Every structure is written in structure tokens, then in C-alpha cells.
């Protein structure tokens, strides 16, 4: 399989009338047809609706109009993004079949930019997980080795892009749920600065951490998508008024004169083959003119613990609304409390229940100070730690995940081990900082490795700039074969 | 109140704000619309929805704070987590340890000061209706929920436990309602639920004793219920304690029919709300300029308005008890501007006040809609003797019926001419002649009989006579 | 700061009820073990001395986000009720409610 055509190129051709959106779409639908059974990236493929959208794009071009910067580009959406009239399940039985009566802001912006929504992708239930195995509808498989996980919670979106089902996808990242699957699937995945992309219409998991971000094959395509979805939204009170950085234009600016800090704490306990790729990326940046330094931010070591107090706390409250009253699953009972309980007990999977209980516990009377408020103080320390690092560096470099893709079933019975997958990604969520994972070759078993770049708030421009240089130096990734056993 | 015991009362009042839209979304804030027609992803608690704070709600909340002499502070919103079908998100966005308004007070008309601990913002719930004949929760087979009210902006006003009698509690609620209406924050319609009162009641043996265990009483739909419920609850607690039992801290429901409070069946006693800072909202930090602007646009509060009328009466020689009541009525009904305008136009304060409190008050809406100049003219016609009291009242009724008009024209239409001096004198003379005994006593100084004779003359002239003219004639005859 | 007591089975049963979740006896055992493990790991946070450190609830410090008091289009009632598990009289129907709101 040749390298997939970049979205940027597709959009340019469609806008110029050189390619029809319907043809682009049919090509991708055919790829999905051939590969979806092996991968199971989607909860729902929207073939008919997408055809309507594609036809509309072509009609606009024919009428001499400009459909926008994503003209005719198929985009896959994580199934926690509300799409009006189209089932949005969060891969949970409790929302099975629920059709939102409204679109998420990012969906509106995508469609206005000419994109074609090709389907809703599989995910860990309510975004809680690092492997997509907690999905109520079966796990997604890593296109590079289908006996392995794609990562999570946005595993379906990452896999969809990796498998060529769509050139672009959107996911959500609360503790690493875009970056980690991006690394495991060998695609670019990015989490923006908190507040730069509207959360209106994103089904909430942990409100102070959630952000929507792009998946793509290339840094440029990720930048293109970020530019479209970012920007202030009056429907989201946490949406920043400050202009969201426009990144597509700075990609070629290089890294000459920049300082890149290699985060030592992130290399602790990371598989050697992953660590090797991080060092290789550092060398590539040095060769391109950056100064490389070793940087220590000891506070990040507390990130995992703080996260597993803050996120479940907020989640336990955000998921209270699934009570069988207004929408979604209802299991009948004699009285309302019994109905709520029966509905939630049947509708939620084990991981979701675990986190709800953990969150309820850390918020409850008597424990609030010891746990939740403490975690918020740890967050302050992490922000301070990063701030200190950024007085010396422009960006930080490290692995995205401590390992390459693990086998399906390997960690699912051991929640704590699963949680450790997020140790390199969580600190950015806690700090509200942007971070991007860029594919950088493979590990020992031929599985993709991602390296992560981190920056201070609103430094997306710098981040993408550096990411472009890393990408240019990255070893080629074998094409995913959609079978077990990765190509070596 | 049983002697040897003192009541301690604190009141929590929830006030719906008169905004066009809800607190966190743009759905209309309207009472009485078809169920579930004023809803959106936010107030239905749909997945993915987010709250955005209504600026006007904040301004009205600040107006309430200003009117209650509170300190307006930087504040934050918290989630109060609990499951209930009318709570669309199964948490309420409220304010917890950093409320908008703190440390104010409300002075009752008699001058007694009640402390206001806080007045914070929060969102209202939807409305449940219960199946079954009684419409009560107990015995209902199922319930129905309407989310039109979900998300309506509320200010919860919490008083200090400063009140000691049911009368004070009633006066507090009455005055607070007047303040809320005057500040523009509320329409004050308790019957529509735009103002809801819960009472916290406890008893103690003396004013120095520590506070006893209190109970919260809910379902108080009128000022009268409030008074009755407080009296009942205090007696209930006293009886318990005197018989050796302890008062259990609980929430009780007032039953208007039986005249008793009953303990509610709640499943958890001290509910764990797990308050935490609302991550979907940011802090509210009104700056000094905004606070000042709100204060500047706040109109006159009832206490000031009452003082203004009393001052007018004082200038004319003092205010009687009855007149103080009239002042309260007039201010309550928002008719005091009419009185002030009348007095400014030369009408006596006593007449202006009486006519407004007694006659204009019969249709306060119509009175408020009147052109103050017409009202002034009418009172001037009465004051200068062109119209009798009865005639003036009739003209006013006509002004109401027509929604305005020219009082002099209406008087002419009705054929109200002042009685001629001669016919007045003749009628008075006739009354005097018919009642020589009473006349004799009047001549000897029994002034009260002036009223007797005036009444006779009024009857004989079918109200056409001008009372003042009759009084003048009687005095002249007496010499 | 003193460390909180270790998570017990009763604690889990209590929060499960608070969260409207029913757990079987086996689930109660399983979750207690798993959650206790997570909290043990989190104990490093609980035991830190962070007196004097301000908690950060929001990474990005913004204040006074307000909207004008202007009506926006509401949802179509039929579309909303079509998604409801049980409807009567244009309202959401729920089984009997046993207690008043807390």
C-alpha cells in the first residue's frame, strides 16, 4: 500500500475541481469494506450520509464556491462527539442508540470547512481506558498487528487513520487518549492547550482535563485539522478568548536556535526500544540546529496519582446524568431509585463503575481534603515544575507511551497496570498544556513507536514546528497489514 | 408562645429571577408554557452540554445583594451532587463556600434588624407531578417530569436565626418580597412559586440558652401558612422536650389541610453532596465599577419609600397608627409615587394617602397604569371642594374602567356639580331641625356629633354634598 | 497531612449506593481490592505536605465569562421526547419517587 495521500492535497484537489469528493469518499469506503472486519475501528460507518455530504461539496465546487480547507476530506469522529440525529454511544450500552438532537461545535466547524463525516469510531467506554478494550461493543485491533491493542481511549480513531479508512480523525484526550493510541498505531496525534478547542458537544469525562484533538498521518494534516476546529466558542465557558495559534503556516520554520529538553523522568521505566527512539529523535533535532538538554521535572512523577483522583472525581459527577430518566437505556423497576440503580448497573461496564466509585469516594465527606483537594495542589506543583523547565527550553521531548502496543487482554484484568500506560501523557492534561505524538520508527517487535513533544500553554506553533522536523527525520513505518504479527 | 420558651427562627427564601432566559442557557424563563417546550441540551442535562452564565441574572443577584446591604464578593460555582428525577444533570450548579453576596441585613418595618448570612445564585430544578388523586408523592404510582423550570435562575437568601416570633417571620417575608419586587429581581408571585420559603425553627428556654435542635419546614405557600407552621412547630418541639424527648433534626413538610408538620421520608439523613468546584464554569469577579453601577440603577427600596411618605405626613402634623398602615399598603402596591406627586401638586397628604390606600388600592394595576397627572387633578378637585368624596371615588372608578381619561370631563359627564351653597345650607338646617337633642349636645361641645349630622346630610343629598363644606356649615351654625 | 484509613468493603458498598450502582458480593470483593490498590498508589499524594500550596482547579485562569440574556432556539419537543425511555402527557415518566429531594 502506498503512503496515503495527505488530506491537505486532497482538499486542494477537490477545491480546484481536480478530484470529486464522492470519488475520494468511495475510495475510503472501499478500504473500510476490505479492512474493517479485521480492525473494528468503527461503531458506525455513515456511508449514505457521507455520500450526501460529498455530493454537496462537489455541487458547491461546481457552482464556483469554495467549500473550505477540508473540502471532500473524510473525517472519522470518536463516538463521544455529538452528531445530530446520528447515534453517539461513547461505546457504552447506556447510550446505545441515543441520537443527539444537536451537533458538537467541532462537528459544525468540520462540516462548514467541507469535511465529510465518514463514521463514528470505537473507544474505551466513556473514554475510560488506554486500550479500547473497555468498549461495550468489542475492542478495536491495532492495524499493525491485530492481536494487539490500538491504545485508548481513542483507539478507533487512531486505527481508522492508521488503516487508511480516513485521512483524518478526531479524538479526545483526558490523560493521553489521543497521543497514546497515536503512538501505538503509528500516526500523528495531538492534544491542544486546554480551552483552545470547544468542548461543547463532547460527552464529558473529566471536564477540567478533556480536550478534542486531531489524528492524521502527517504533522501538516494534523495542523490543518487543528486550525479548523480551534478557536473561541461562546457555548463553552472554558473556551479561551485569546487567539488560538494558527499552525499550518509555521511548519517549515525549523528548529535552529531552539532548546529541546529531554525529560528524564519520562524515560524512567520505559522500554529500551522506545527510549532508543527518543534519543534518536533528539539527535535528529540536534542535527537540525536545536540545542538538546536533559531536563528534570520531578513533579511529574506525582501526575499519575493526582490524575487518578481528579479525573474519576469529576467523572463520577459527569456520569450521574445517566439515570434512565431522559434518554438512553432504562431498566424498569418499582421505584425511581431502583430504576436508576438497575439501569446504571446494567448499562455501565466494569471500568466505568470502578472510576465512578473511586471518584465518589475521593469526593465524599471526610476524604475530600485528603484526596481531591490534595490532587489539585499537586497540579499546581506540576504547573510550576513545567514553568521552571520552560525558562530553559522551548519544548520538552520524551516518549509518548512506555511500551509499544501490548497484546489484547494483557492488562485488562489489572487496572493499575493499565493506568501506568498514561504516565508520560497525564502531566500535560493536568497542566492544560499542548503535546503532540509523532511516529518515529518501530520498536523491537516491529511495532510503531511515538515520540512526544510538550510545550507551554498556547505554544502550538512551536510544537508543530518542532514536530515537522522530527517527522522529517523519522524512519519509515511499514504499512499496516491488518493481520496478527507486525511486519519486521 | 408558651411562657418560659423562646422560638428561634431562620428563613431560607428561594427567589426566581425575572430574566428573559435561564441561568446557564438561552431557553426562555417563562411560567406556564406547554411542558418541555423550553428546553435545550443544557437544561435537559444531555451528554456534551455546557453551562454559560447569564449576565442579567448576575446583575439581578447583585441588585438583591445591594438591596440587602450585603458585601458583594468574588464568587465561584460548585456542583451539589444528588440524584433526583427533576435534577437534569443529577447535580445542581450552585454556590457553596464562595457565594456572591454575604453579611447583609433586612430591617423590618418596626425597625427590628434581621441578619442576612448570604444570598447566592443557583439553578432551579424541573417540576414533578405525581399520579394519583392527592397529587402528593406518597401513594403515587409514578411521576411525570417537566423541565421547563430546570435551569431557571434562583437566588437563595439565607437569614441569620434572628427572628423570635411568627409575626417577625411574616413581616420578614413580606418585606423581603417587597424588596425583591422593588429591585426588579422578582415578580414576587408566591402562588406561582417564584418565591419559596423554608423555615428553620428551634426552641430554647431562655434568650441566653444555646440554640436547640432545629427542624426545617418546607411547603409554605403563603405568608399565612408560614405563621401557622412556625407556631405549630414550636409547640410541637416544646411538647417533645417537656415530655422528656429530644427534638430530632429533620426536614418536615407543612400540611395546610391538617395544620401540622410531618417528617418527610428521606433515605439519607445528612446527605453527602460531595461539593466540588464546577469545572465547566470560571469564577465570577464583579469589579468595583460594576458593583457601583448596579447600586446606582437600583431604585428606591420599600423602607425608603415608606419613610418618604411618613415624612410628608410629619410635615402635616404627624402620622397616626392608621395612617402608618395606609403607608404600608400604598408602598406595597407600588402606588406611593402617586401620593408624592399629589402632595407636590398641593393636595393634603392625609387626603392623598387615604384616597390612594382605600380607593386606588382596589385596583392597584389600574392605578399604577394611570397618568399621575390625571390622578393629581382628581384629588385636587376633591381637595378644593368641587367634588365630594363620593363623587371623587366614582370618577376614579370610571378612570379605572376606561383606563384613563380627564377627571373634570368625567365629572361633568356624570352630572357631578358641587352643591350650591344655598341648597347645602338648607339641607344642613333641615338635619339640625330634625334632631334638636343631638344639635343641643353638639352646641354644647360634643364634636363627635358633627359626623352624625354629616351622615344625615350625605344621605339626604345621596352623597353629593361635600363633607368639608358640611363641616364648615355646622361649625358656622354653632358659632 | 495524616493518611486516610485504608478503603474497606463498607466504604465501597456505601459509595456504590451513593452512585446508584448495585454490586454483587463478588463484585464488592473484586472492586474493593482493585480500588484499594489504586488508592494505595495514590497515597503518595495524600501524604504530601502541601500546606500553603493553592489548589488549581482550572489550568487556564479566566474569569467573568458571561452571556447576554437573549433567547436561543429551544429543542423540538418531539425530537427530545422521541429519545425518552417513557413519556406521558408530553412529560418524562418515571416510576414512583419514594422520597423528597434531599
Short mmCIF file of C-alpha atoms in Angstrom, two decimals, chain B residues 24-456:
data_model
loop_
_atom_site.label_atom_id
_atom_site.label_comp_id
_atom_site.label_asym_id
_atom_site.label_seq_id
_atom_site.Cartn_x
_atom_site.Cartn_y
_atom_site.Cartn_z
CA UNK B 24 -26.94 28.74 32.10
CA UNK B 25 -28.68 28.55 28.72
CA UNK B 26 -30.77 30.62 26.36
CA UNK B 27 -34.08 28.88 26.95
CA UNK B 28 -36.95 31.24 27.83
CA UNK B 29 -37.60 31.75 31.54
CA UNK B 30 -41.39 31.67 31.39
CA UNK B 31 -44.04 30.29 33.74
CA UNK B 32 -46.90 28.23 32.41
CA UNK B 33 -45.79 27.19 28.94
CA UNK B 34 -46.51 23.76 27.48
CA UNK B 35 -44.33 21.16 29.21
CA UNK B 36 -40.85 20.52 27.87
CA UNK B 37 -41.04 23.21 25.20
CA UNK B 38 -38.46 25.48 26.79
CA UNK B 39 -35.59 23.04 26.91
CA UNK B 40 -32.19 22.57 25.32
CA UNK B 41 -29.20 20.26 25.72
CA UNK B 42 -28.07 22.20 28.76
CA UNK B 43 -31.19 22.31 30.90
CA UNK B 44 -32.04 18.74 29.93
CA UNK B 45 -28.63 17.56 31.01
CA UNK B 46 -27.89 15.98 27.66
CA UNK B 47 -24.42 14.50 27.21
CA UNK B 48 -21.93 17.06 25.94
CA UNK B 49 -23.84 20.16 27.08
CA UNK B 50 -22.12 23.02 28.89
CA UNK B 51 -23.34 25.93 31.05
CA UNK B 52 -22.73 29.61 30.23
CA UNK B 53 -23.64 32.20 32.87
CA UNK B 54 -26.42 34.73 32.19
CA UNK B 55 -25.17 38.29 32.73
CA UNK B 56 -28.59 39.68 33.60
CA UNK B 57 -29.03 37.02 36.27
CA UNK B 58 -25.77 38.15 37.81
CA UNK B 59 -26.90 41.77 37.76
CA UNK B 60 -30.19 40.94 39.43
CA UNK B 61 -28.39 38.83 42.02
CA UNK B 62 -26.11 41.77 42.69
CA UNK B 63 -29.13 44.07 42.91
CA UNK B 64 -30.58 41.79 45.58
CA UNK B 65 -27.27 41.82 47.41
CA UNK B 66 -27.16 45.60 47.26
CA UNK B 67 -30.76 45.97 48.43
CA UNK B 68 -29.99 43.68 51.38
CA UNK B 69 -26.85 45.64 52.26
CA UNK B 70 -24.59 42.68 51.53
CA UNK B 71 -20.94 42.64 50.68
CA UNK B 72 -20.60 41.57 47.05
CA UNK B 73 -17.60 39.33 46.66
CA UNK B 74 -15.67 37.36 44.04
CA UNK B 75 -17.50 34.07 43.89
CA UNK B 76 -17.33 30.61 42.41
CA UNK B 77 -19.80 27.92 41.46
CA UNK B 78 -19.90 24.43 42.87
CA UNK B 79 -21.65 21.23 41.99
CA UNK B 80 -24.08 19.87 44.56
CA UNK B 81 -24.35 16.19 43.64
CA UNK B 82 -27.52 14.20 44.26
CA UNK B 83 -29.84 12.01 42.23
CA UNK B 84 -33.41 13.13 41.68
CA UNK B 85 -35.60 12.97 38.57
CA UNK B 86 -36.19 16.72 38.42
CA UNK B 87 -32.44 17.39 38.57
CA UNK B 88 -31.47 17.11 34.91
CA UNK B 89 -27.77 16.52 35.43
CA UNK B 90 -28.22 14.79 38.80
CA UNK B 91 -26.21 17.63 40.21
CA UNK B 92 -27.20 21.22 40.76
CA UNK B 93 -24.86 24.07 39.93
CA UNK B 94 -24.94 26.30 42.98
CA UNK B 95 -22.60 28.38 45.10
CA UNK B 96 -21.02 26.83 48.16
CA UNK B 97 -18.24 28.36 50.21
CA UNK B 98 -17.69 31.41 48.00
CA UNK B 99 -21.15 32.92 47.44
CA UNK B 100 -21.78 36.22 45.67
CA UNK B 101 -23.44 38.15 48.50
CA UNK B 102 -22.68 37.87 52.23
CA UNK B 103 -23.25 39.65 55.53
CA UNK B 104 -26.25 41.84 54.88
CA UNK B 105 -29.38 42.73 56.80
CA UNK B 106 -33.06 43.45 56.40
CA UNK B 107 -34.88 45.84 58.71
CA UNK B 108 -38.50 45.03 59.47
CA UNK B 109 -40.93 47.97 59.25
CA UNK B 110 -40.85 48.27 63.04
CA UNK B 111 -37.08 48.64 62.92
CA UNK B 112 -36.09 45.12 64.06
CA UNK B 113 -32.97 44.03 62.20
CA UNK B 114 -32.65 40.52 60.74
CA UNK B 115 -29.18 39.48 59.59
CA UNK B 116 -28.72 38.08 56.09
CA UNK B 117 -25.97 35.48 56.05
CA UNK B 118 -25.79 35.03 52.31
CA UNK B 119 -27.67 35.37 49.06
CA UNK B 120 -26.22 33.10 46.42
CA UNK B 121 -27.03 32.03 42.87
CA UNK B 122 -28.15 28.58 41.81
CA UNK B 123 -30.26 26.88 39.18
CA UNK B 124 -33.81 25.65 39.67
CA UNK B 125 -34.97 22.10 39.10
CA UNK B 126 -37.65 20.79 36.79
CA UNK B 127 -41.14 20.14 38.11
CA UNK B 128 -42.52 16.76 39.01
CA UNK B 129 -46.21 15.98 39.07
CA UNK B 130 -47.38 12.82 40.75
CA UNK B 131 -50.04 10.41 39.61
CA UNK B 132 -52.93 9.60 41.90
CA UNK B 133 -55.72 11.56 43.50
CA UNK B 134 -53.83 13.52 46.07
CA UNK B 135 -51.11 14.68 43.71
CA UNK B 136 -48.74 14.09 46.62
CA UNK B 137 -45.65 11.97 46.32
CA UNK B 138 -46.85 9.39 48.84
CA UNK B 139 -49.03 6.81 47.24
CA UNK B 140 -48.27 7.91 43.71
CA UNK B 141 -47.66 5.12 41.29
CA UNK B 142 -45.49 7.12 39.00
CA UNK B 143 -44.45 10.69 38.34
CA UNK B 144 -44.07 12.98 35.37
CA UNK B 145 -41.29 15.50 34.88
CA UNK B 146 -41.38 18.82 33.06
CA UNK B 147 -38.01 20.51 32.58
CA UNK B 148 -39.28 23.95 31.58
CA UNK B 149 -38.30 25.21 35.00
CA UNK B 150 -34.98 23.35 35.01
CA UNK B 151 -32.18 25.88 34.93
CA UNK B 152 -34.27 28.93 35.85
CA UNK B 153 -32.07 31.35 37.82
CA UNK B 154 -32.59 31.43 41.57
CA UNK B 155 -31.13 33.45 44.37
CA UNK B 156 -31.26 31.71 47.72
CA UNK B 157 -31.43 34.18 50.57
CA UNK B 158 -30.46 32.78 53.94
CA UNK B 159 -31.28 34.81 57.03
CA UNK B 160 -29.50 34.59 60.32
CA UNK B 161 -31.57 32.83 63.01
CA UNK B 162 -32.52 36.23 64.40
CA UNK B 163 -36.30 36.04 64.42
CA UNK B 164 -38.10 35.18 67.63
CA UNK B 165 -41.79 35.27 66.72
CA UNK B 166 -44.01 34.09 63.92
CA UNK B 167 -45.03 37.72 63.36
CA UNK B 168 -41.44 38.68 62.77
CA UNK B 169 -41.11 35.84 60.29
CA UNK B 170 -44.19 37.00 58.45
CA UNK B 171 -43.01 40.59 58.45
CA UNK B 172 -39.62 39.46 57.16
CA UNK B 173 -41.13 37.58 54.24
CA UNK B 174 -43.49 40.42 53.42
CA UNK B 175 -40.74 42.99 53.49
CA UNK B 176 -38.31 40.77 51.59
CA UNK B 177 -40.88 40.21 48.90
CA UNK B 178 -41.39 43.95 48.58
CA UNK B 179 -37.65 44.46 48.30
CA UNK B 180 -37.30 41.73 45.68
CA UNK B 181 -40.08 43.28 43.61
CA UNK B 182 -38.75 46.79 44.04
CA UNK B 183 -35.26 45.74 42.98
CA UNK B 184 -36.67 44.33 39.76
CA UNK B 185 -35.28 40.92 40.56
CA UNK B 186 -38.57 39.12 41.08
CA UNK B 187 -42.26 39.32 40.33
CA UNK B 188 -42.92 38.16 43.90
CA UNK B 189 -45.65 35.72 42.89
CA UNK B 190 -45.55 33.21 45.72
CA UNK B 191 -48.58 31.48 44.24
CA UNK B 192 -46.63 30.78 41.05
CA UNK B 193 -43.65 29.60 43.01
CA UNK B 194 -41.39 32.46 42.07
CA UNK B 195 -40.72 32.95 45.76
CA UNK B 196 -40.44 29.91 48.05
CA UNK B 197 -39.90 29.96 51.76
CA UNK B 198 -38.45 27.31 54.05
CA UNK B 199 -38.35 27.91 57.78
CA UNK B 200 -35.79 26.65 60.28
CA UNK B 201 -37.37 26.52 63.73
CA UNK B 202 -35.99 25.61 67.11
CA UNK B 203 -36.87 26.47 70.70
CA UNK B 204 -34.95 27.27 73.86
CA UNK B 205 -35.84 28.05 77.42
CA UNK B 206 -34.36 31.50 77.56
CA UNK B 207 -32.67 34.11 75.47
CA UNK B 208 -29.24 33.16 76.83
CA UNK B 209 -29.62 29.43 76.38
CA UNK B 210 -27.80 27.86 73.45
CA UNK B 211 -29.84 27.17 70.33
CA UNK B 212 -31.86 23.97 70.40
CA UNK B 213 -32.00 21.39 67.64
CA UNK B 214 -33.81 22.83 64.67
CA UNK B 215 -36.15 21.40 62.09
CA UNK B 216 -36.57 22.64 58.56
CA UNK B 217 -40.12 23.17 57.41
CA UNK B 218 -40.97 23.07 53.73
CA UNK B 219 -44.09 23.58 51.61
CA UNK B 220 -45.01 27.01 52.92
CA UNK B 221 -47.04 28.52 50.14
CA UNK B 222 -48.20 31.74 51.74
CA UNK B 223 -47.28 34.14 54.46
CA UNK B 224 -50.22 32.85 56.44
CA UNK B 225 -49.03 29.23 56.20
CA UNK B 226 -45.63 30.39 57.32
CA UNK B 227 -47.04 31.86 60.51
CA UNK B 228 -49.24 28.88 61.29
CA UNK B 229 -46.50 26.38 60.59
CA UNK B 230 -43.98 28.13 62.79
CA UNK B 231 -46.43 28.30 65.68
CA UNK B 232 -47.32 24.65 65.30
CA UNK B 233 -43.71 23.51 65.01
CA UNK B 234 -42.58 25.46 68.04
CA UNK B 235 -45.38 23.95 70.13
CA UNK B 236 -44.56 20.50 68.83
CA UNK B 237 -40.94 20.84 69.85
CA UNK B 238 -41.80 22.25 73.25
CA UNK B 239 -44.17 19.36 73.91
CA UNK B 240 -41.46 16.89 72.95
CA UNK B 241 -38.87 18.42 75.21
CA UNK B 242 -41.25 18.85 78.12
CA UNK B 243 -42.16 15.19 77.91
CA UNK B 244 -38.51 14.24 78.14
CA UNK B 245 -37.87 13.52 74.49
CA UNK B 246 -35.32 15.13 72.21
CA UNK B 247 -36.08 17.05 69.05
CA UNK B 248 -34.70 15.13 66.06
CA UNK B 249 -33.04 17.28 63.41
CA UNK B 250 -35.09 16.63 60.31
CA UNK B 251 -36.94 18.12 57.41
CA UNK B 252 -40.68 18.40 57.90
CA UNK B 253 -43.47 19.10 55.49
CA UNK B 254 -46.26 21.55 56.38
CA UNK B 255 -49.70 20.18 55.67
CA UNK B 256 -52.11 23.07 55.22
CA UNK B 257 -55.09 20.77 55.49
CA UNK B 258 -54.27 19.17 58.82
CA UNK B 259 -52.43 22.17 60.18
CA UNK B 260 -49.42 20.07 61.15
CA UNK B 261 -45.84 19.45 60.15
CA UNK B 262 -44.88 15.89 59.26
CA UNK B 263 -41.48 14.29 58.99
CA UNK B 264 -40.52 13.51 55.41
CA UNK B 265 -39.41 10.05 54.45
CA UNK B 266 -35.89 10.72 53.34
CA UNK B 267 -33.48 7.89 52.76
CA UNK B 268 -30.30 9.57 53.93
CA UNK B 269 -30.10 11.85 56.95
CA UNK B 270 -27.08 14.05 56.44
CA UNK B 271 -26.80 13.78 52.67
CA UNK B 272 -23.28 13.77 51.21
CA UNK B 273 -23.42 16.29 48.37
CA UNK B 274 -19.73 15.97 47.54
CA UNK B 275 -19.45 19.66 46.69
CA UNK B 276 -16.61 20.47 44.32
CA UNK B 277 -15.75 23.45 42.16
CA UNK B 278 -17.73 23.43 38.90
CA UNK B 279 -15.07 22.77 36.26
CA UNK B 280 -17.28 23.96 33.39
CA UNK B 281 -17.53 27.50 34.78
CA UNK B 282 -15.00 30.15 35.74
CA UNK B 283 -15.00 32.46 38.77
CA UNK B 284 -17.29 35.48 38.87
CA UNK B 285 -15.37 38.57 39.94
CA UNK B 286 -17.50 41.73 39.72
CA UNK B 287 -15.27 44.77 39.78
CA UNK B 288 -15.97 47.89 41.84
CA UNK B 289 -17.31 49.71 38.81
CA UNK B 290 -19.87 47.06 38.03
CA UNK B 291 -20.97 46.87 41.66
CA UNK B 292 -21.35 50.65 41.75
CA UNK B 293 -23.33 50.67 38.51
CA UNK B 294 -25.76 48.13 39.90
CA UNK B 295 -26.16 50.17 43.06
CA UNK B 296 -26.74 53.34 41.07
CA UNK B 297 -29.53 51.86 38.98
CA UNK B 298 -31.25 50.26 41.95
CA UNK B 299 -34.49 52.11 42.61
CA UNK B 300 -35.84 53.17 45.97
CA UNK B 301 -36.43 50.31 48.36
CA UNK B 302 -39.71 49.95 50.31
CA UNK B 303 -38.22 51.21 53.55
CA UNK B 304 -37.12 54.42 51.88
CA UNK B 305 -40.47 54.81 50.19
CA UNK B 306 -42.33 54.40 53.46
CA UNK B 307 -40.03 56.90 55.13
CA UNK B 308 -40.69 59.34 52.33
CA UNK B 309 -44.47 59.22 52.87
CA UNK B 310 -44.15 59.37 56.65
CA UNK B 311 -42.04 62.48 56.24
CA UNK B 312 -44.85 64.09 54.24
CA UNK B 313 -47.32 63.21 56.98
CA UNK B 314 -44.95 64.51 59.65
CA UNK B 315 -44.75 67.82 57.85
CA UNK B 316 -48.55 67.99 58.04
CA UNK B 317 -48.57 67.31 61.75
CA UNK B 318 -47.73 63.66 62.29
CA UNK B 319 -48.76 60.17 61.24
CA UNK B 320 -51.39 58.18 63.12
CA UNK B 321 -51.29 54.41 63.53
CA UNK B 322 -53.98 54.04 60.88
CA UNK B 323 -52.04 56.25 58.53
CA UNK B 324 -48.89 54.18 59.04
CA UNK B 325 -50.90 51.17 57.91
CA UNK B 326 -52.06 53.12 54.88
CA UNK B 327 -48.44 54.00 54.11
CA UNK B 328 -47.50 50.32 54.17
CA UNK B 329 -50.41 49.40 51.90
CA UNK B 330 -49.61 52.15 49.43
CA UNK B 331 -45.92 51.25 49.23
CA UNK B 332 -46.67 47.53 48.99
CA UNK B 333 -48.85 48.20 45.99
CA UNK B 334 -46.36 50.50 44.34
CA UNK B 335 -48.71 53.48 44.50
CA UNK B 336 -46.56 55.77 46.59
CA UNK B 337 -45.32 57.80 43.65
CA UNK B 338 -48.93 58.85 43.05
CA UNK B 339 -49.22 60.14 46.60
CA UNK B 340 -45.94 62.01 46.39
CA UNK B 341 -46.99 63.62 43.12
CA UNK B 342 -50.36 64.60 44.59
CA UNK B 343 -48.82 66.25 47.61
CA UNK B 344 -46.36 68.07 45.37
CA UNK B 345 -49.38 69.33 43.45
CA UNK B 346 -50.88 70.87 46.56
CA UNK B 347 -53.21 68.12 47.76
CA UNK B 348 -53.16 67.46 51.51
CA UNK B 349 -51.06 64.42 52.46
CA UNK B 350 -53.86 62.93 54.56
CA UNK B 351 -56.34 63.02 51.69
CA UNK B 352 -53.83 61.85 49.11
CA UNK B 353 -52.83 58.96 51.30
CA UNK B 354 -56.35 57.95 52.31
CA UNK B 355 -57.76 58.08 48.81
CA UNK B 356 -54.84 56.04 47.50
CA UNK B 357 -54.82 53.45 50.26
CA UNK B 358 -58.56 52.99 50.26
CA UNK B 359 -59.80 53.59 46.73
CA UNK B 360 -56.90 53.43 44.33
CA UNK B 361 -55.77 50.26 46.06
CA UNK B 362 -58.92 48.42 44.99
CA UNK B 363 -57.40 48.10 41.55
CA UNK B 364 -53.71 48.61 42.00
CA UNK B 365 -52.81 47.54 38.48
CA UNK B 366 -55.15 50.12 37.01
CA UNK B 367 -53.93 52.72 39.45
CA UNK B 368 -50.32 52.10 38.52
CA UNK B 369 -51.25 52.49 34.88
CA UNK B 370 -52.94 55.86 35.43
CA UNK B 371 -51.32 59.05 34.25
CA UNK B 372 -50.18 60.61 37.53
CA UNK B 373 -51.40 64.00 36.25
CA UNK B 374 -54.99 62.70 35.98
CA UNK B 375 -54.83 61.31 39.47
CA UNK B 376 -53.46 64.57 40.79
CA UNK B 377 -56.21 66.54 39.04
CA UNK B 378 -58.87 64.32 40.53
CA UNK B 379 -57.54 64.74 44.02
CA UNK B 380 -57.30 68.49 43.51
CA UNK B 381 -60.96 68.59 42.50
CA UNK B 382 -61.85 66.84 45.71
CA UNK B 383 -59.49 68.93 47.79
CA UNK B 384 -60.90 72.23 46.60
CA UNK B 385 -64.48 71.10 47.17
CA UNK B 386 -65.51 70.80 43.52
CA UNK B 387 -66.20 67.13 44.08
CA UNK B 388 -67.45 65.33 47.16
CA UNK B 389 -65.63 62.28 48.39
CA UNK B 390 -68.29 60.02 46.97
CA UNK B 391 -68.18 61.75 43.63
CA UNK B 392 -64.39 61.61 43.54
CA UNK B 393 -64.49 57.88 44.18
CA UNK B 394 -66.96 57.43 41.36
CA UNK B 395 -64.78 59.38 38.96
CA UNK B 396 -61.79 57.26 39.96
CA UNK B 397 -63.74 54.08 39.29
CA UNK B 398 -64.57 55.46 35.86
CA UNK B 399 -60.93 56.31 35.22
CA UNK B 400 -60.07 52.71 36.01
CA UNK B 401 -62.80 51.34 33.81
CA UNK B 402 -61.71 53.46 30.87
CA UNK B 403 -58.00 53.02 31.50
CA UNK B 404 -57.56 56.76 31.88
CA UNK B 405 -59.28 59.99 30.95
CA UNK B 406 -59.85 63.56 32.06
CA UNK B 407 -61.36 63.72 35.59
CA UNK B 408 -63.08 67.06 35.01
CA UNK B 409 -64.73 65.77 31.85
CA UNK B 410 -65.87 62.60 33.56
CA UNK B 411 -67.28 64.61 36.45
CA UNK B 412 -69.28 66.71 34.03
CA UNK B 413 -70.50 63.63 32.17
CA UNK B 414 -71.77 62.21 35.40
CA UNK B 415 -73.52 65.44 36.28
CA UNK B 416 -71.39 65.96 39.35
CA UNK B 417 -71.69 69.63 40.12
CA UNK B 418 -70.85 70.90 43.50
CA UNK B 419 -73.95 71.59 45.53
CA UNK B 420 -74.79 75.26 45.66
CA UNK B 421 -74.09 76.93 48.93
CA UNK B 422 -77.77 77.66 49.46
CA UNK B 423 -79.03 74.16 48.95
CA UNK B 424 -76.24 72.85 51.17
CA UNK B 425 -77.15 75.28 53.94
CA UNK B 426 -80.80 74.34 53.57
CA UNK B 427 -80.07 70.62 53.88
CA UNK B 428 -77.90 71.15 56.92
CA UNK B 429 -80.54 73.33 58.50
CA UNK B 430 -83.12 70.62 57.89
CA UNK B 431 -80.99 67.98 59.55
CA UNK B 432 -80.42 70.26 62.52
CA UNK B 433 -84.08 70.96 62.81
CA UNK B 434 -84.96 67.27 62.68
CA UNK B 435 -82.67 66.37 65.54
CA UNK B 436 -82.84 69.03 68.23
CA UNK B 437 -81.42 66.82 71.01
CA UNK B 438 -78.34 65.97 69.11
CA UNK B 439 -78.00 69.55 67.95
CA UNK B 440 -78.17 70.68 71.53
CA UNK B 441 -75.36 68.32 72.57
CA UNK B 442 -73.27 69.36 69.60
CA UNK B 443 -73.74 73.02 70.50
CA UNK B 444 -72.55 72.18 73.99
CA UNK B 445 -69.33 70.77 72.61
CA UNK B 446 -69.97 67.16 71.65
CA UNK B 447 -67.92 67.39 68.48
CA UNK B 448 -68.46 63.78 67.59
CA UNK B 449 -71.99 64.64 66.54
CA UNK B 450 -70.61 66.55 63.58
CA UNK B 451 -70.20 63.15 61.99
CA UNK B 452 -73.81 62.29 62.79
CA UNK B 453 -75.10 65.36 61.05
CA UNK B 454 -72.70 64.97 58.13
CA UNK B 455 -74.01 61.47 57.66
CA UNK B 456 -77.59 62.72 57.57
#
